[in-house]
């Protein structure tokens, strides 16, 4: 057996690492390391993008990529799990009984088996073979990463916790979350809206801590530019192409504004599954916005920051999707506010915790094209409004969304629950 580290280790299970859309997780890991936590990352799949943010280079944590396929990865999964069963048959059987007790709630039975096998892989390959001294496990997102986290912690006989974000809360059976909450030592979530929902549906038995993601405020500043906007106005959206982002509402609002004579250019950053990409492209064409719209696809965080520096308005049409999915507080909303870009958005989920209507931005109901068009126009043309909300938004972000302060709070939560830290 080779010993990777003699330090007590916080194992962190992620859906994928690194991921362009999850800067907040990589920033969290980096800052927790600076606090003295020794972290080992367990990624449930390999990176899907061929580039990553510069901040990833500052992370020291080793990464173990778990076999993600029940076809190509099955030989490795079976090999390590058979070895683990031979070494600790009683504990392994108990974990199988745990899995069986939860099996009825599994939407996809084969993935339930895979998660158990991935947990066994962590225990045998990382802990027993590589000598990682796990003291605590933490899963990011309350669905599949936390399932793997829970089984791995059970096999290692150590406590676990998890962070619940958005889709993972609202699109799974509450009984599945309740089961995880009951077994976890504590739970973290990223908005007061989420915390209240969890307290109502599954809370009361374990601590549920609310800690905003925060952003790296060193990267964002108005850079001395004035608050007035000039034509052609530069409007920006950064979002994954999924139902809950309300991009169709945004595009229809922009088409209405153009028909009324507003002179603007629109940049849409992001992408989604091929079907949704085609739908957005077709809607842009059908609404007559092709000549004023730029589709960038997925770009780096540095490129997003550069776009924010030249934008006059950031807009997003968040809604509750048919399956219950909804946003928390998109980090790009905070990034826009910190850069001096007025935010026009919908009053969904945790967004009003940061964007206060008429004070730090403008909000409207979801799926209301006329209302969204109205607040976009106001944010661009009402100089008095801009002069009031831009500095107020910047001040609010610095008060509530400083990730250095927030991750220190998170680190103190870890330490209060006995997670080892060297500082």
PDB file of C-alpha atoms in Angstrom, residues 55-285:
ATOM      1  CA  UNK A  55      -8.276  29.364 -10.773  1.00  0.00           C
ATOM      2  CA  UNK A  56      -8.127  25.571 -11.122  1.00  0.00           C
ATOM      3  CA  UNK A  57      -4.326  25.763 -11.281  1.00  0.00           C
ATOM      4  CA  UNK A  58      -4.185  27.086  -7.714  1.00  0.00           C
ATOM      5  CA  UNK A  59      -5.917  23.992  -6.293  1.00  0.00           C
ATOM      6  CA  UNK A  60      -3.558  21.459  -4.708  1.00  0.00           C
ATOM      7  CA  UNK A  61      -6.098  18.669  -4.125  1.00  0.00           C
ATOM      8  CA  UNK A  62      -5.445  15.339  -5.806  1.00  0.00           C
ATOM      9  CA  UNK A  63      -8.276  14.052  -7.988  1.00  0.00           C
ATOM     10  CA  UNK A  64      -9.571  10.485  -8.311  1.00  0.00           C
ATOM     11  CA  UNK A  65     -11.813   9.993 -11.332  1.00  0.00           C
ATOM     12  CA  UNK A  66     -14.378   7.284 -10.631  1.00  0.00           C
ATOM     13  CA  UNK A  67     -15.372   4.848 -13.400  1.00  0.00           C
ATOM     14  CA  UNK A  68     -18.495   6.492 -14.796  1.00  0.00           C
ATOM     15  CA  UNK A  69     -19.800   3.834 -17.166  1.00  0.00           C
ATOM     16  CA  UNK A  70     -21.490   0.592 -16.217  1.00  0.00           C
ATOM     17  CA  UNK A  71     -20.142  -0.794 -19.501  1.00  0.00           C
ATOM     18  CA  UNK A  72     -16.539   0.366 -19.938  1.00  0.00           C
ATOM     19  CA  UNK A  73     -16.024   1.009 -16.246  1.00  0.00           C
ATOM     20  CA  UNK A  74     -17.589  -2.227 -14.982  1.00  0.00           C
ATOM     21  CA  UNK A  75     -14.391  -4.329 -14.873  1.00  0.00           C
ATOM     22  CA  UNK A  76     -12.646  -1.790 -12.625  1.00  0.00           C
ATOM     23  CA  UNK A  77     -15.713  -1.293 -10.464  1.00  0.00           C
ATOM     24  CA  UNK A  78     -16.136  -5.033  -9.963  1.00  0.00           C
ATOM     25  CA  UNK A  79     -12.418  -5.645  -9.345  1.00  0.00           C
ATOM     26  CA  UNK A  80     -12.149  -3.106  -6.533  1.00  0.00           C
ATOM     27  CA  UNK A  81     -15.517  -4.024  -4.997  1.00  0.00           C
ATOM     28  CA  UNK A  82     -14.760  -7.754  -4.952  1.00  0.00           C
ATOM     29  CA  UNK A  83     -11.454  -7.030  -3.232  1.00  0.00           C
ATOM     30  CA  UNK A  84     -13.223  -4.770  -0.734  1.00  0.00           C
ATOM     31  CA  UNK A  85     -15.847  -7.437   0.005  1.00  0.00           C
ATOM     32  CA  UNK A  86     -13.111  -9.966   0.697  1.00  0.00           C
ATOM     33  CA  UNK A  87     -11.408  -7.535   3.119  1.00  0.00           C
ATOM     34  CA  UNK A  88     -14.492  -6.345   5.006  1.00  0.00           C
ATOM     35  CA  UNK A  89     -17.432  -8.643   4.189  1.00  0.00           C
ATOM     36  CA  UNK A  90     -19.578  -7.673   7.182  1.00  0.00           C
ATOM     37  CA  UNK A  91     -19.388  -3.917   6.530  1.00  0.00           C
ATOM     38  CA  UNK A  92     -19.913  -4.434   2.812  1.00  0.00           C
ATOM     39  CA  UNK A  93     -23.052  -6.538   3.409  1.00  0.00           C
ATOM     40  CA  UNK A  94     -24.382  -3.824   5.727  1.00  0.00           C
ATOM     41  CA  UNK A  95     -23.870  -1.255   2.988  1.00  0.00           C
ATOM     42  CA  UNK A  96     -25.685  -3.496   0.525  1.00  0.00           C
ATOM     43  CA  UNK A  97     -28.602  -3.669   2.962  1.00  0.00           C
ATOM     44  CA  UNK A  98     -28.571   0.136   3.144  1.00  0.00           C
ATOM     45  CA  UNK A  99     -28.703   0.331  -0.632  1.00  0.00           C
ATOM     46  CA  UNK A 100     -31.517  -2.236  -0.762  1.00  0.00           C
ATOM     47  CA  UNK A 101     -33.547  -0.263   1.788  1.00  0.00           C
ATOM     48  CA  UNK A 102     -33.345   2.788  -0.489  1.00  0.00           C
ATOM     49  CA  UNK A 103     -33.784   0.901  -3.769  1.00  0.00           C
ATOM     50  CA  UNK A 104     -37.541   1.495  -4.094  1.00  0.00           C
ATOM     51  CA  UNK A 105     -36.948   5.256  -4.391  1.00  0.00           C
ATOM     52  CA  UNK A 106     -34.393   4.896  -7.193  1.00  0.00           C
ATOM     53  CA  UNK A 107     -35.643   6.410 -10.484  1.00  0.00           C
ATOM     54  CA  UNK A 108     -32.981   4.470 -12.432  1.00  0.00           C
ATOM     55  CA  UNK A 109     -32.143   1.175 -10.761  1.00  0.00           C
ATOM     56  CA  UNK A 110     -28.832   0.602 -12.549  1.00  0.00           C
ATOM     57  CA  UNK A 111     -27.462   3.964 -11.429  1.00  0.00           C
ATOM     58  CA  UNK A 112     -28.273   3.057  -7.820  1.00  0.00           C
ATOM     59  CA  UNK A 113     -26.024   0.000  -8.215  1.00  0.00           C
ATOM     60  CA  UNK A 114     -23.337   2.105  -9.904  1.00  0.00           C
ATOM     61  CA  UNK A 115     -23.270   4.575  -7.016  1.00  0.00           C
ATOM     62  CA  UNK A 116     -22.718   1.755  -4.560  1.00  0.00           C
ATOM     63  CA  UNK A 117     -19.903   0.373  -6.727  1.00  0.00           C
ATOM     64  CA  UNK A 118     -18.326   3.829  -7.052  1.00  0.00           C
ATOM     65  CA  UNK A 119     -18.358   4.138  -3.260  1.00  0.00           C
ATOM     66  CA  UNK A 120     -16.654   0.758  -2.984  1.00  0.00           C
ATOM     67  CA  UNK A 121     -14.073   1.945  -5.519  1.00  0.00           C
ATOM     68  CA  UNK A 122     -13.320   4.977  -3.329  1.00  0.00           C
ATOM     69  CA  UNK A 123     -12.887   2.798  -0.252  1.00  0.00           C
ATOM     70  CA  UNK A 124     -10.665   0.141  -1.837  1.00  0.00           C
ATOM     71  CA  UNK A 125      -8.707   2.128  -4.433  1.00  0.00           C
ATOM     72  CA  UNK A 126      -8.258   5.434  -2.613  1.00  0.00           C
ATOM     73  CA  UNK A 127      -8.398   4.591   1.099  1.00  0.00           C
ATOM     74  CA  UNK A 128      -6.962   1.064   1.307  1.00  0.00           C
ATOM     75  CA  UNK A 129      -4.660   0.986  -1.728  1.00  0.00           C
ATOM     76  CA  UNK A 130      -3.513   4.620  -1.954  1.00  0.00           C
ATOM     77  CA  UNK A 131      -3.640   5.352   1.767  1.00  0.00           C
ATOM     78  CA  UNK A 132      -5.831   8.454   1.724  1.00  0.00           C
ATOM     79  CA  UNK A 133      -6.725   9.035   5.374  1.00  0.00           C
ATOM     80  CA  UNK A 134     -10.348  10.105   5.011  1.00  0.00           C
ATOM     81  CA  UNK A 135     -11.840  11.734   8.107  1.00  0.00           C
ATOM     82  CA  UNK A 136     -15.006  13.200   6.574  1.00  0.00           C
ATOM     83  CA  UNK A 137     -16.847  13.044   3.238  1.00  0.00           C
ATOM     84  CA  UNK A 138     -18.784  15.879   1.627  1.00  0.00           C
ATOM     85  CA  UNK A 139     -20.964  15.738  -1.482  1.00  0.00           C
ATOM     86  CA  UNK A 140     -21.726  18.715  -3.698  1.00  0.00           C
ATOM     87  CA  UNK A 141     -25.362  18.490  -4.841  1.00  0.00           C
ATOM     88  CA  UNK A 142     -27.961  16.488  -2.960  1.00  0.00           C
ATOM     89  CA  UNK A 143     -28.641  13.903  -5.653  1.00  0.00           C
ATOM     90  CA  UNK A 144     -26.093  11.449  -7.088  1.00  0.00           C
ATOM     91  CA  UNK A 145     -22.872  12.907  -5.583  1.00  0.00           C
ATOM     92  CA  UNK A 146     -24.391  12.719  -2.109  1.00  0.00           C
ATOM     93  CA  UNK A 147     -25.553   9.142  -2.715  1.00  0.00           C
ATOM     94  CA  UNK A 148     -21.964   8.128  -3.511  1.00  0.00           C
ATOM     95  CA  UNK A 149     -20.736  10.204  -0.559  1.00  0.00           C
ATOM     96  CA  UNK A 150     -23.162   8.493   1.816  1.00  0.00           C
ATOM     97  CA  UNK A 151     -22.173   4.958   0.769  1.00  0.00           C
ATOM     98  CA  UNK A 152     -18.445   5.756   0.812  1.00  0.00           C
ATOM     99  CA  UNK A 153     -18.711   7.299   4.281  1.00  0.00           C
ATOM    100  CA  UNK A 154     -20.640   4.264   5.498  1.00  0.00           C
ATOM    101  CA  UNK A 155     -17.974   1.890   4.198  1.00  0.00           C
ATOM    102  CA  UNK A 156     -15.199   3.999   5.733  1.00  0.00           C
ATOM    103  CA  UNK A 157     -17.189   4.394   8.966  1.00  0.00           C
ATOM    104  CA  UNK A 158     -16.797   8.187   8.961  1.00  0.00           C
ATOM    105  CA  UNK A 159     -19.341  11.055   9.008  1.00  0.00           C
ATOM    106  CA  UNK A 160     -20.533  12.845   5.879  1.00  0.00           C
ATOM    107  CA  UNK A 161     -22.297  16.057   4.918  1.00  0.00           C
ATOM    108  CA  UNK A 162     -23.541  17.608   1.699  1.00  0.00           C
ATOM    109  CA  UNK A 163     -24.346  20.885  -0.021  1.00  0.00           C
ATOM    110  CA  UNK A 164     -27.786  21.204  -1.631  1.00  0.00           C
ATOM    111  CA  UNK A 165     -27.988  23.701  -4.482  1.00  0.00           C
ATOM    112  CA  UNK A 166     -31.040  23.900  -6.777  1.00  0.00           C
ATOM    113  CA  UNK A 167     -32.111  21.162  -9.206  1.00  0.00           C
ATOM    114  CA  UNK A 168     -30.895  18.535  -6.751  1.00  0.00           C
ATOM    115  CA  UNK A 169     -33.398  19.829  -4.169  1.00  0.00           C
ATOM    116  CA  UNK A 170     -36.483  20.401  -6.268  1.00  0.00           C
ATOM    117  CA  UNK A 171     -36.504  17.557  -8.786  1.00  0.00           C
ATOM    118  CA  UNK A 172     -36.096  14.516  -6.531  1.00  0.00           C
ATOM    119  CA  UNK A 173     -38.511  12.794  -4.199  1.00  0.00           C
ATOM    120  CA  UNK A 174     -38.359  14.581  -0.798  1.00  0.00           C
ATOM    121  CA  UNK A 175     -38.066  11.167   0.845  1.00  0.00           C
ATOM    122  CA  UNK A 176     -34.698  10.687  -0.846  1.00  0.00           C
ATOM    123  CA  UNK A 177     -33.409  13.973   0.546  1.00  0.00           C
ATOM    124  CA  UNK A 178     -34.920  13.224   3.961  1.00  0.00           C
ATOM    125  CA  UNK A 179     -33.031   9.931   4.089  1.00  0.00           C
ATOM    126  CA  UNK A 180     -29.752  11.713   3.342  1.00  0.00           C
ATOM    127  CA  UNK A 181     -30.426  14.503   5.833  1.00  0.00           C
ATOM    128  CA  UNK A 182     -31.157  11.922   8.535  1.00  0.00           C
ATOM    129  CA  UNK A 183     -27.857  10.147   7.903  1.00  0.00           C
ATOM    130  CA  UNK A 184     -25.713  13.259   7.385  1.00  0.00           C
ATOM    131  CA  UNK A 185     -23.926  15.109  10.159  1.00  0.00           C
ATOM    132  CA  UNK A 186     -24.986  18.465   8.711  1.00  0.00           C
ATOM    133  CA  UNK A 187     -26.280  20.074   5.515  1.00  0.00           C
ATOM    134  CA  UNK A 188     -25.246  23.272   3.717  1.00  0.00           C
ATOM    135  CA  UNK A 189     -27.292  25.167   1.153  1.00  0.00           C
ATOM    136  CA  UNK A 190     -26.657  28.349  -0.820  1.00  0.00           C
ATOM    137  CA  UNK A 191     -29.791  30.493  -0.376  1.00  0.00           C
ATOM    138  CA  UNK A 192     -32.244  31.346   2.386  1.00  0.00           C
ATOM    139  CA  UNK A 193     -35.001  30.249   0.009  1.00  0.00           C
ATOM    140  CA  UNK A 194     -33.467  26.758  -0.167  1.00  0.00           C
ATOM    141  CA  UNK A 195     -32.890  26.631   3.579  1.00  0.00           C
ATOM    142  CA  UNK A 196     -36.517  27.504   4.323  1.00  0.00           C
ATOM    143  CA  UNK A 197     -37.716  24.901   1.816  1.00  0.00           C
ATOM    144  CA  UNK A 198     -35.498  22.213   3.346  1.00  0.00           C
ATOM    145  CA  UNK A 199     -36.549  23.119   6.884  1.00  0.00           C
ATOM    146  CA  UNK A 200     -40.213  22.800   5.890  1.00  0.00           C
ATOM    147  CA  UNK A 201     -39.871  19.557   3.958  1.00  0.00           C
ATOM    148  CA  UNK A 202     -37.040  17.605   5.595  1.00  0.00           C
ATOM    149  CA  UNK A 203     -35.600  19.764   8.353  1.00  0.00           C
ATOM    150  CA  UNK A 204     -35.712  19.784  12.092  1.00  0.00           C
ATOM    151  CA  UNK A 205     -33.465  16.778  12.659  1.00  0.00           C
ATOM    152  CA  UNK A 206     -30.056  17.982  11.507  1.00  0.00           C
ATOM    153  CA  UNK A 207     -28.405  21.418  11.197  1.00  0.00           C
ATOM    154  CA  UNK A 208     -29.067  23.136   7.855  1.00  0.00           C
ATOM    155  CA  UNK A 209     -26.564  25.958   7.313  1.00  0.00           C
ATOM    156  CA  UNK A 210     -27.131  28.703   4.728  1.00  0.00           C
ATOM    157  CA  UNK A 211     -23.915  29.982   3.147  1.00  0.00           C
ATOM    158  CA  UNK A 212     -24.014  31.930  -0.130  1.00  0.00           C
ATOM    159  CA  UNK A 213     -21.532  30.844  -2.797  1.00  0.00           C
ATOM    160  CA  UNK A 214     -20.030  34.289  -3.092  1.00  0.00           C
ATOM    161  CA  UNK A 215     -17.690  35.531  -5.808  1.00  0.00           C
ATOM    162  CA  UNK A 216     -14.052  36.568  -5.930  1.00  0.00           C
ATOM    163  CA  UNK A 217     -14.469  40.337  -5.632  1.00  0.00           C
ATOM    164  CA  UNK A 218     -10.835  40.881  -6.613  1.00  0.00           C
ATOM    165  CA  UNK A 219     -11.896  40.099 -10.187  1.00  0.00           C
ATOM    166  CA  UNK A 220     -14.849  42.469 -10.456  1.00  0.00           C
ATOM    167  CA  UNK A 221     -15.001  46.247 -10.429  1.00  0.00           C
ATOM    168  CA  UNK A 222     -16.812  49.026 -12.342  1.00  0.00           C
ATOM    169  CA  UNK A 223     -13.286  50.326 -13.103  1.00  0.00           C
ATOM    170  CA  UNK A 224     -14.360  53.930 -12.718  1.00  0.00           C
ATOM    171  CA  UNK A 225     -16.834  53.955 -15.593  1.00  0.00           C
ATOM    172  CA  UNK A 226     -19.888  56.166 -15.315  1.00  0.00           C
ATOM    173  CA  UNK A 227     -23.426  54.983 -14.751  1.00  0.00           C
ATOM    174  CA  UNK A 228     -24.967  56.326 -17.965  1.00  0.00           C
ATOM    175  CA  UNK A 229     -25.494  53.995 -20.933  1.00  0.00           C
ATOM    176  CA  UNK A 230     -25.226  54.985 -24.587  1.00  0.00           C
ATOM    177  CA  UNK A 231     -26.675  53.540 -27.771  1.00  0.00           C
ATOM    178  CA  UNK A 232     -26.372  51.006 -29.151  1.00  0.00           C
ATOM    179  CA  UNK A 233     -26.988  49.513 -25.706  1.00  0.00           C
ATOM    180  CA  UNK A 234     -25.059  46.356 -24.899  1.00  0.00           C
ATOM    181  CA  UNK A 235     -27.292  43.694 -23.282  1.00  0.00           C
ATOM    182  CA  UNK A 236     -25.835  40.461 -21.889  1.00  0.00           C
ATOM    183  CA  UNK A 237     -27.134  37.082 -20.738  1.00  0.00           C
ATOM    184  CA  UNK A 238     -24.969  34.255 -19.413  1.00  0.00           C
ATOM    185  CA  UNK A 239     -26.887  31.019 -18.897  1.00  0.00           C
ATOM    186  CA  UNK A 240     -27.107  27.358 -19.692  1.00  0.00           C
ATOM    187  CA  UNK A 241     -29.718  26.674 -22.351  1.00  0.00           C
ATOM    188  CA  UNK A 242     -32.284  24.990 -20.127  1.00  0.00           C
ATOM    189  CA  UNK A 243     -35.954  25.628 -19.412  1.00  0.00           C
ATOM    190  CA  UNK A 244     -35.478  27.216 -15.987  1.00  0.00           C
ATOM    191  CA  UNK A 245     -33.357  30.081 -17.378  1.00  0.00           C
ATOM    192  CA  UNK A 246     -36.324  31.533 -19.291  1.00  0.00           C
ATOM    193  CA  UNK A 247     -34.314  32.443 -22.372  1.00  0.00           C
ATOM    194  CA  UNK A 248     -37.432  32.404 -24.545  1.00  0.00           C
ATOM    195  CA  UNK A 249     -38.954  35.136 -22.362  1.00  0.00           C
ATOM    196  CA  UNK A 250     -35.767  37.187 -22.662  1.00  0.00           C
ATOM    197  CA  UNK A 251     -35.701  36.880 -26.448  1.00  0.00           C
ATOM    198  CA  UNK A 252     -39.372  37.795 -26.809  1.00  0.00           C
ATOM    199  CA  UNK A 253     -38.841  40.814 -24.534  1.00  0.00           C
ATOM    200  CA  UNK A 254     -35.913  41.921 -26.693  1.00  0.00           C
ATOM    201  CA  UNK A 255     -37.985  41.508 -29.856  1.00  0.00           C
ATOM    202  CA  UNK A 256     -40.665  43.730 -28.320  1.00  0.00           C
ATOM    203  CA  UNK A 257     -38.084  46.379 -27.449  1.00  0.00           C
ATOM    204  CA  UNK A 258     -36.655  46.297 -30.948  1.00  0.00           C
ATOM    205  CA  UNK A 259     -40.120  46.729 -32.492  1.00  0.00           C
ATOM    206  CA  UNK A 260     -40.471  49.810 -30.285  1.00  0.00           C
ATOM    207  CA  UNK A 261     -37.232  51.281 -31.675  1.00  0.00           C
ATOM    208  CA  UNK A 262     -34.718  50.524 -28.914  1.00  0.00           C
ATOM    209  CA  UNK A 263     -31.192  50.404 -30.381  1.00  0.00           C
ATOM    210  CA  UNK A 264     -29.230  47.550 -28.808  1.00  0.00           C
ATOM    211  CA  UNK A 265     -26.881  44.625 -29.370  1.00  0.00           C
ATOM    212  CA  UNK A 266     -27.420  41.373 -27.494  1.00  0.00           C
ATOM    213  CA  UNK A 267     -24.820  38.785 -26.454  1.00  0.00           C
ATOM    214  CA  UNK A 268     -25.971  35.360 -25.258  1.00  0.00           C
ATOM    215  CA  UNK A 269     -23.278  33.266 -23.573  1.00  0.00           C
ATOM    216  CA  UNK A 270     -23.802  29.558 -23.008  1.00  0.00           C
ATOM    217  CA  UNK A 271     -25.223  26.463 -24.616  1.00  0.00           C
ATOM    218  CA  UNK A 272     -27.156  23.315 -23.788  1.00  0.00           C
ATOM    219  CA  UNK A 273     -28.187  20.067 -25.348  1.00  0.00           C
ATOM    220  CA  UNK A 274     -28.340  20.095 -29.129  1.00  0.00           C
ATOM    221  CA  UNK A 275     -32.151  20.140 -29.187  1.00  0.00           C
ATOM    222  CA  UNK A 276     -32.329  23.225 -26.968  1.00  0.00           C
ATOM    223  CA  UNK A 277     -29.527  24.948 -28.891  1.00  0.00           C
ATOM    224  CA  UNK A 278     -31.508  24.546 -32.122  1.00  0.00           C
ATOM    225  CA  UNK A 279     -34.648  25.822 -30.423  1.00  0.00           C
ATOM    226  CA  UNK A 280     -32.903  29.000 -29.242  1.00  0.00           C
ATOM    227  CA  UNK A 281     -31.274  29.588 -32.626  1.00  0.00           C
ATOM    228  CA  UNK A 282     -34.633  29.181 -34.385  1.00  0.00           C
ATOM    229  CA  UNK A 283     -36.359  31.546 -31.961  1.00  0.00           C
ATOM    230  CA  UNK A 284     -33.698  34.207 -32.524  1.00  0.00           C
ATOM    231  CA  UNK A 285     -34.228  33.914 -36.278  1.00  0.00           C
TER     232      UNK A 285
END
